[in-house]
């Protein structure tokens, strides 16, 4: 697991609960739950992998210019979210290969790289999101009622971009698009400026 500060509580199963201002400097293995219970939020101090559920019970998790790898599921009680900046990287890996949940972010509407590697599953985007770097998905990306702006390289290996009548898909910026852009459902607006 690595090291944890005195305000991080690890139970006998390896699950962690952060209850005071802290920064994360450790990884959690598959099946280990990480709960944020700190209204002031928690900040990544390095690149971190969370192998079990990430639960934002009371506070945000600030990714900053780090990489957050989530290998299980994600749950955020309103109004909490992943606090990101334009150089944040989020990777959702195989882990249990089951449903992930809804990705909700705050801070910047743009991140650097986004990877979703769950063939046959769907990543729900909960708010407007721009990917400036590489965007790769092996699974569906649903962006119902929000704007998804792909500014960097785009590689879909399986799955579709799924919208609804209020969804906005923007393909702008630069970077290679590998293969077709797989669309499913409907779109309110499609803007291509590349």
XYZ file of N, CA and C in Angstrom:
582
model
N 0.825 -1.196 0.000
C 0.000 0.000 0.000
C 0.858 1.244 0.000
N 1.970 1.262 0.647
C 2.790 2.462 0.734
C 2.606 3.124 2.076
N 2.774 4.415 2.125
C 2.683 5.121 3.398
C 1.426 5.974 3.448
N 0.942 6.192 4.617
C -0.219 7.048 4.839
C 0.075 7.906 6.059
N -0.477 9.086 6.079
C -0.261 9.964 7.221
C -1.133 9.517 8.394
N -0.900 10.055 9.568
C -1.693 9.655 10.733
C -3.184 9.937 10.597
N -3.592 10.858 9.739
C -5.007 11.177 9.621
C -5.706 10.304 8.604
N -4.975 9.394 7.963
C -5.578 8.436 7.054
C -5.796 7.149 7.829
N -7.018 6.647 7.814
C -7.334 5.441 8.564
C -7.379 4.262 7.604
N -6.569 3.234 7.866
C -6.590 2.000 7.089
C -7.226 0.927 7.953
N -8.269 0.256 7.433
C -8.854 -0.818 8.214
C -8.121 -2.123 7.934
N -8.553 -3.197 8.566
C -7.850 -4.469 8.431
C -7.932 -5.039 7.025
N -8.853 -4.531 6.208
C -8.989 -4.997 4.840
C -8.179 -4.139 3.868
N -7.484 -3.121 4.365
C -6.693 -2.253 3.514
C -7.469 -1.092 2.947
N -8.733 -0.921 3.339
C -9.527 0.207 2.867
C -9.066 1.476 3.563
N -9.065 2.595 2.838
C -8.583 3.858 3.406
C -9.709 4.873 3.486
N -9.690 5.662 4.543
C -10.657 6.748 4.709
C -9.866 7.962 5.168
N -9.867 9.030 4.358
C -9.145 10.250 4.704
C -10.125 11.203 5.364
N -9.796 11.642 6.593
C -10.717 12.470 7.362
C -10.167 13.845 7.716
N -8.938 14.155 7.355
C -8.365 15.464 7.639
C -7.556 15.902 6.423
N -7.234 17.216 6.305
C -6.474 17.659 5.126
C -5.245 16.790 4.939
N -5.055 16.333 3.743
C -4.005 15.365 3.501
C -3.681 15.341 2.009
N -2.611 14.675 1.706
C -2.299 14.406 0.318
C -2.025 12.918 0.187
N -2.407 12.377 -0.951
C -2.281 10.942 -1.156
C -0.929 10.640 -1.767
N -0.212 9.722 -1.140
C 1.104 9.317 -1.645
C 1.206 7.800 -1.730
N 0.068 7.113 -1.765
C 0.094 5.658 -1.792
C -0.940 5.134 -2.781
N -0.799 3.870 -3.157
C -1.731 3.197 -4.048
C -2.551 2.198 -3.250
N -3.748 1.888 -3.750
C -4.597 0.883 -3.133
C -4.835 -0.235 -4.129
N -4.713 -1.465 -3.678
C -4.844 -2.626 -4.547
C -6.305 -2.891 -4.894
N -6.513 -3.819 -5.802
C -7.846 -4.199 -6.241
C -8.714 -4.575 -5.055
N -9.930 -4.053 -5.060
C -10.882 -4.367 -4.006
C -10.814 -3.464 -2.797
N -9.804 -2.626 -2.697
C -9.676 -1.729 -1.548
C -10.389 -0.417 -1.833
N -11.290 -0.038 -0.953
C -12.091 1.176 -1.109
C -11.327 2.377 -0.563
N -11.431 3.492 -1.282
C -10.833 4.742 -0.811
C -11.953 5.763 -0.670
N -12.174 6.253 0.544
C -13.245 7.194 0.836
C -12.667 8.526 1.259
N -13.129 9.598 0.634
C -12.782 10.962 1.061
C -13.886 11.433 2.002
N -13.517 11.722 3.241
C -14.455 12.217 4.239
C -13.809 13.423 4.908
N -13.601 14.449 4.097
C -12.888 15.643 4.527
C -13.378 16.819 3.690
N -14.191 17.661 4.266
C -14.763 18.791 3.530
C -13.740 19.691 2.882
N -12.501 19.703 3.385
C -11.441 20.516 2.788
C -10.859 19.851 1.541
N -11.192 18.582 1.313
C -10.695 17.873 0.144
C -9.330 17.246 0.387
N -8.903 16.461 -0.595
C -7.634 15.745 -0.561
C -6.964 15.951 -1.907
N -5.625 16.028 -1.915
C -4.856 16.308 -3.130
C -3.892 15.166 -3.419
N -3.789 14.785 -4.691
C -2.779 13.801 -5.071
C -1.402 14.441 -4.945
N -0.465 13.761 -4.283
C 0.915 14.228 -4.164
C 1.814 13.536 -5.170
N 1.281 12.528 -5.844
C 2.002 11.793 -6.876
C 0.956 11.110 -7.749
N 1.391 10.409 -8.787
C 0.467 9.600 -9.567
C -0.041 8.488 -8.668
N -1.353 8.216 -8.721
C -1.965 7.268 -7.793
C -2.870 6.303 -8.542
N -2.838 5.030 -8.111
C -3.761 4.013 -8.598
C -4.666 3.588 -7.454
N -5.959 3.593 -7.697
C -6.929 3.125 -6.711
C -7.600 1.894 -7.310
N -7.386 0.752 -6.676
C -7.857 -0.515 -7.217
C -9.290 -0.844 -6.880
N -9.851 -0.200 -5.875
C -11.239 -0.440 -5.483
C -12.077 0.795 -5.726
N -13.225 0.832 -5.103
C -14.146 1.960 -5.220
C -13.485 3.246 -4.725
N -13.609 4.332 -5.489
C -13.272 5.677 -5.014
C -14.592 6.348 -4.679
N -14.771 6.681 -3.400
C -16.022 7.266 -2.923
C -15.751 8.647 -2.346
N -16.314 9.674 -2.985
C -16.210 11.051 -2.495
C -17.444 11.319 -1.637
N -17.323 11.001 -0.361
C -18.411 11.101 0.602
C -18.572 12.528 1.107
N -17.450 13.206 1.370
C -17.479 14.553 1.943
C -16.183 15.254 1.565
N -16.079 15.702 0.309
C -14.891 16.412 -0.143
C -14.476 16.001 -1.544
N -13.734 16.896 -2.192
C -13.222 16.645 -3.538
C -11.872 15.945 -3.468
N -11.513 15.289 -4.559
C -10.165 14.766 -4.738
C -9.522 15.591 -5.838
N -8.456 16.345 -5.495
C -7.765 17.194 -6.469
C -6.682 16.382 -7.161
N -6.800 16.275 -8.484
C -5.853 15.502 -9.276
C -4.618 16.336 -9.592
N -4.794 17.629 -9.783
C -3.713 18.537 -10.177
C -3.025 18.034 -11.439
N -1.711 18.170 -11.546
C -1.003 17.757 -12.768
C -0.514 16.316 -12.651
N -1.288 15.482 -12.033
C -0.959 14.074 -11.795
C -1.826 13.169 -12.659
N -1.536 11.869 -12.567
C -2.357 10.851 -13.212
C -3.083 10.067 -12.136
N -4.398 9.991 -12.260
C -5.237 9.201 -11.372
C -5.727 8.002 -12.171
N -5.380 6.805 -11.694
C -5.821 5.569 -12.337
C -6.870 4.932 -11.436
N -8.049 4.743 -11.989
C -9.160 4.146 -11.254
C -9.476 2.796 -11.878
N -9.315 1.732 -11.108
C -9.499 0.383 -11.644
C -10.754 -0.311 -11.147
N -11.666 0.436 -10.563
C -12.920 -0.167 -10.121
C -14.030 0.821 -10.432
N -14.774 1.248 -9.432
C -15.895 2.148 -9.682
C -15.703 3.467 -8.941
N -16.576 4.419 -9.264
C -16.470 5.783 -8.751
C -17.846 6.237 -8.311
N -17.915 6.846 -7.130
C -19.159 7.375 -6.604
C -18.851 8.690 -5.919
N -19.601 9.735 -6.275
C -19.413 11.049 -5.659
C -20.761 11.587 -5.204
N -20.892 11.810 -3.902
C -22.096 12.461 -3.392
C -22.044 13.932 -3.787
N -23.169 14.471 -4.256
C -23.231 15.883 -4.633
C -22.918 16.733 -3.407
N -22.145 17.772 -3.537
C -21.608 18.411 -4.748
C -20.159 18.020 -5.043
N -19.676 16.898 -4.536
C -18.256 16.558 -4.619
C -17.897 15.948 -5.971
N -16.613 16.130 -6.368
C -16.160 15.708 -7.691
C -14.644 15.593 -7.702
N -14.123 15.120 -8.816
C -12.678 15.165 -9.039
C -12.330 16.582 -9.453
N -11.475 17.236 -8.685
C -11.045 18.597 -8.995
C -9.859 18.490 -9.954
N -10.033 18.971 -11.188
C -9.022 18.794 -12.223
C -8.529 20.135 -12.749
N -7.360 20.081 -13.380
C -6.821 21.206 -14.128
C -6.500 20.696 -15.528
N -6.095 21.567 -16.412
C -5.901 21.179 -17.811
C -4.757 20.197 -18.026
N -3.915 19.970 -17.015
C -2.830 18.991 -17.140
C -3.109 17.708 -16.348
N -4.322 17.552 -15.847
C -4.708 16.326 -15.142
C -4.905 15.193 -16.138
N -4.575 13.976 -15.701
C -4.783 12.775 -16.503
C -5.640 11.800 -15.712
N -6.661 11.242 -16.376
C -7.528 10.254 -15.734
C -7.542 9.009 -16.607
N -7.265 7.888 -15.963
C -7.270 6.604 -16.661
C -8.164 5.649 -15.898
N -9.138 5.095 -16.589
C -10.048 4.137 -15.985
C -9.718 2.789 -16.594
N -9.146 1.916 -15.771
C -8.617 0.652 -16.265
C -9.564 -0.501 -16.082
N -9.038 -1.675 -16.368
C -9.834 -2.890 -16.345
C -10.378 -3.208 -14.967
N -9.531 -3.264 -13.975
C -9.981 -3.552 -12.616
C -10.979 -4.681 -12.591
N -12.160 -4.417 -12.039
C -13.186 -5.458 -11.985
C -13.946 -5.553 -13.299
N -13.657 -4.643 -14.241
C -14.268 -4.602 -15.574
C -15.780 -4.448 -15.521
N -16.307 -4.048 -14.385
C -17.746 -3.820 -14.260
C -18.077 -2.354 -14.478
N -19.304 -1.956 -14.161
C -19.716 -0.560 -14.332
C -18.826 0.386 -13.523
N -18.570 1.560 -14.086
C -17.703 2.542 -13.433
C -18.501 3.540 -12.618
N -19.556 4.071 -13.166
C -20.308 5.150 -12.545
C -20.225 6.380 -13.427
N -20.548 7.518 -12.870
C -20.536 8.777 -13.612
C -19.320 9.596 -13.208
N -18.516 9.965 -14.198
C -17.337 10.794 -13.961
C -17.794 12.243 -13.816
N -17.608 12.809 -12.632
C -17.936 14.216 -12.399
C -16.657 14.955 -12.024
N -16.461 16.105 -12.665
C -15.267 16.906 -12.417
C -15.672 18.318 -12.043
N -14.735 19.013 -11.412
C -14.914 20.411 -11.072
C -13.576 21.100 -11.300
N -13.533 22.396 -11.159
C -12.312 23.151 -11.449
C -12.314 23.514 -12.916
N -11.388 22.972 -13.659
C -11.319 23.196 -15.101
C -12.304 22.266 -15.805
N -12.826 22.694 -16.956
C -13.635 21.786 -17.773
C -12.744 20.973 -18.696
N -11.423 21.261 -18.696
C -10.485 20.566 -19.583
C -9.512 19.728 -18.769
N -9.183 18.556 -19.314
C -8.117 17.726 -18.769
C -7.152 17.412 -19.900
N -6.030 16.806 -19.562
C -5.054 16.439 -20.576
C -5.467 15.130 -21.242
N -5.199 13.997 -20.610
C -5.479 12.691 -21.203
C -6.621 11.997 -20.478
N -7.447 11.291 -21.274
C -8.517 10.467 -20.720
C -8.466 9.106 -21.402
N -8.406 8.051 -20.583
C -8.431 6.682 -21.095
C -9.544 5.925 -20.385
N -10.362 5.227 -21.167
C -11.402 4.356 -20.621
C -11.208 2.980 -21.236
N -10.800 2.014 -20.419
C -10.437 0.689 -20.906
C -11.356 -0.359 -20.279
N -12.625 -0.356 -20.715
C -13.599 -1.314 -20.184
C -14.520 -1.768 -21.316
N -14.043 -2.657 -22.146
C -14.821 -3.141 -23.275
C -16.179 -3.651 -22.795
N -17.236 -3.185 -23.479
C -18.586 -3.610 -23.135
C -19.235 -2.787 -22.036
N -18.500 -1.866 -21.423
C -19.046 -1.008 -20.370
C -19.185 0.420 -20.885
N -19.840 1.277 -20.096
C -20.081 2.661 -20.478
C -19.557 3.606 -19.402
N -18.783 4.586 -19.838
C -18.366 5.691 -18.966
C -19.344 6.829 -19.185
N -20.040 7.225 -18.130
C -20.956 8.355 -18.197
C -20.213 9.619 -17.799
N -20.246 10.620 -18.666
C -19.629 11.914 -18.389
C -20.703 12.800 -17.761
N -20.458 13.299 -16.554
C -21.483 14.009 -15.805
C -21.537 15.509 -16.015
N -20.521 16.076 -16.672
C -20.512 17.526 -16.901
C -19.646 17.802 -18.130
N -19.672 19.046 -18.596
C -18.885 19.408 -19.785
C -17.431 19.004 -19.592
N -16.832 18.429 -20.649
C -15.462 17.946 -20.545
C -14.741 18.136 -21.873
N -13.511 18.655 -21.780
C -12.625 18.809 -22.935
C -11.389 17.965 -22.691
N -10.975 17.195 -23.711
C -9.713 16.469 -23.634
C -8.718 17.164 -24.552
N -7.664 17.718 -23.965
C -6.636 18.429 -24.738
C -5.556 17.500 -25.269
N -5.335 16.397 -24.590
C -4.290 15.442 -24.969
C -4.888 14.257 -25.688
N -4.515 13.071 -25.259
C -4.966 11.839 -25.893
C -6.245 11.335 -25.235
N -7.198 10.961 -26.065
C -8.464 10.391 -25.602
C -8.604 9.024 -26.255
N -8.570 7.975 -25.428
C -8.668 6.595 -25.907
C -9.825 5.926 -25.169
N -10.666 5.214 -25.917
C -11.688 4.432 -25.221
C -11.894 3.071 -25.861
N -11.971 2.074 -24.966
C -12.321 0.707 -25.302
C -13.577 0.409 -24.494
N -14.691 0.946 -24.964
C -15.977 0.925 -24.277
C -16.736 2.166 -24.695
N -17.969 2.278 -24.262
C -18.818 3.409 -24.636
C -18.548 4.628 -23.773
N -18.742 5.804 -24.376
C -18.660 7.078 -23.660
C -20.008 7.768 -23.835
N -20.774 7.899 -22.755
C -22.079 8.568 -22.805
C -21.926 9.979 -22.271
N -22.373 10.951 -23.059
C -22.284 12.353 -22.642
C -23.642 13.025 -22.813
N -24.638 12.428 -22.224
C -26.007 12.925 -22.328
C -26.166 14.279 -21.650
N -26.613 15.268 -22.419
C -26.912 16.586 -21.878
C -25.718 17.463 -21.581
N -24.510 17.043 -21.996
C -23.312 17.842 -21.746
C -22.514 17.992 -23.037
N -21.447 18.806 -22.974
C -20.559 19.015 -24.111
C -19.304 18.174 -23.934
N -18.950 17.441 -24.969
C -17.690 16.703 -25.023
C -16.882 17.309 -26.159
N -15.714 17.873 -25.834
C -14.846 18.524 -26.816
C -13.545 17.733 -26.895
N -13.295 17.144 -28.057
C -12.085 16.353 -28.285
C -11.108 17.234 -29.052
N -10.066 17.724 -28.366
C -9.101 18.643 -28.987
C -7.798 17.970 -29.380
N -7.493 16.835 -28.796
C -6.224 16.167 -29.070
C -6.420 14.915 -29.888
N -5.457 14.021 -29.785
C -5.523 12.747 -30.499
C -6.695 11.923 -29.962
N -7.359 11.205 -30.867
C -8.536 10.414 -30.496
C -8.420 9.017 -31.083
N -8.524 7.999 -30.204
C -8.438 6.608 -30.642
C -9.540 5.795 -29.987
N -10.600 5.486 -30.731
C -11.599 4.557 -30.211
C -11.225 3.137 -30.637
N -11.068 2.224 -29.679
C -10.767 0.839 -30.048
C -12.020 -0.022 -30.037
N -13.030 0.365 -29.259
C -14.356 -0.253 -29.310
C -15.330 0.711 -28.656
N -16.603 0.452 -28.857
C -17.627 1.278 -28.247
C -17.944 2.498 -29.081
N -18.869 3.293 -28.569
C -19.359 4.470 -29.285
C -19.381 5.684 -28.371
N -19.472 6.843 -28.996
C -19.795 8.079 -28.291
C -21.315 8.162 -28.326
N -21.944 8.185 -27.153
C -23.398 8.117 -27.067
C -23.933 9.436 -26.538
N -24.786 10.086 -27.333
C -25.373 11.354 -26.927
C -26.882 11.291 -26.900
N -27.459 12.446 -26.586
C -28.913 12.599 -26.677
C -29.208 13.945 -27.333
N -30.460 14.343 -27.360
C -30.855 15.539 -28.109
C -30.267 16.831 -27.542
N -29.715 16.803 -26.345
C -29.096 18.009 -25.778
C -27.579 17.885 -25.680
N -27.025 16.806 -26.204
C -25.568 16.607 -26.187
C -24.904 17.441 -27.268
N -23.691 17.927 -26.960
C -22.892 18.674 -27.936
C -21.557 17.960 -28.068
N -21.222 17.570 -29.302
C -19.931 16.968 -29.588
C -19.135 17.939 -30.436
N -17.945 18.305 -29.942
C -17.048 19.201 -30.674
C -15.756 18.446 -30.925
N -15.322 18.423 -32.166
C -14.025 17.852 -32.520
C -13.213 19.013 -33.073
N -12.275 19.487 -32.266
C -11.526 20.692 -32.616
C -10.049 20.442 -32.344
N -9.254 21.490 -32.365
C -7.837 21.373 -32.038
C -7.073 20.627 -33.106
N -6.110 19.838 -32.671
C -5.293 19.067 -33.603
C -5.003 17.708 -32.985
N -4.374 16.870 -33.716
C -4.087 15.519 -33.253
C -4.772 14.529 -34.157
N -4.178 13.378 -34.282
C -4.695 12.359 -35.188
C -5.980 11.740 -34.648
N -6.885 11.445 -35.565
C -8.068 10.651 -35.252
C -7.828 9.292 -35.896
N -7.725 8.268 -35.052
C -7.448 6.926 -35.544
C -8.762 6.213 -35.819
N -9.021 5.901 -37.074
C -10.266 5.226 -37.437
C -11.429 6.195 -37.525
N -12.622 5.630 -37.443
C -13.844 6.418 -37.518
C -14.198 6.967 -36.143
N -15.086 7.957 -36.141
C -15.646 8.469 -34.897
C -16.995 7.771 -34.729
N -17.069 6.780 -33.838
C -18.299 5.991 -33.712
C -19.358 6.730 -32.887
N -20.495 7.024 -33.511
C -21.565 7.756 -32.829
C -22.778 6.857 -32.662
N -23.485 7.057 -31.556
C -24.705 6.314 -31.285
C -25.675 7.264 -30.595
N -26.955 7.023 -30.758
C -27.950 7.909 -30.175
C -28.149 9.112 -31.063
N -28.442 10.238 -30.463
C -28.645 11.480 -31.206
C -27.710 12.544 -30.664
N -27.576 13.627 -31.399
C -26.787 14.766 -30.950
C -27.616 16.034 -31.098
N -27.485 16.918 -30.136
C -28.090 18.229 -30.280
C -27.281 19.074 -31.252
N -25.942 19.003 -31.103
C -25.022 19.780 -31.951
C -23.784 18.951 -32.215
N -23.315 19.003 -33.471
C -22.042 18.425 -33.858
C -21.234 19.527 -34.513
N -20.042 19.802 -33.969
C -19.164 20.834 -34.518
C -17.812 20.215 -34.795
N -17.371 20.304 -36.056
C -16.050 19.792 -36.426
C -15.217 20.952 -36.937
N -14.110 21.205 -36.267
C -13.214 22.304 -36.634
C -11.795 21.812 -36.471
N -11.358 20.949 -37.374
C -10.033 20.356 -37.271
C -9.438 20.275 -38.664
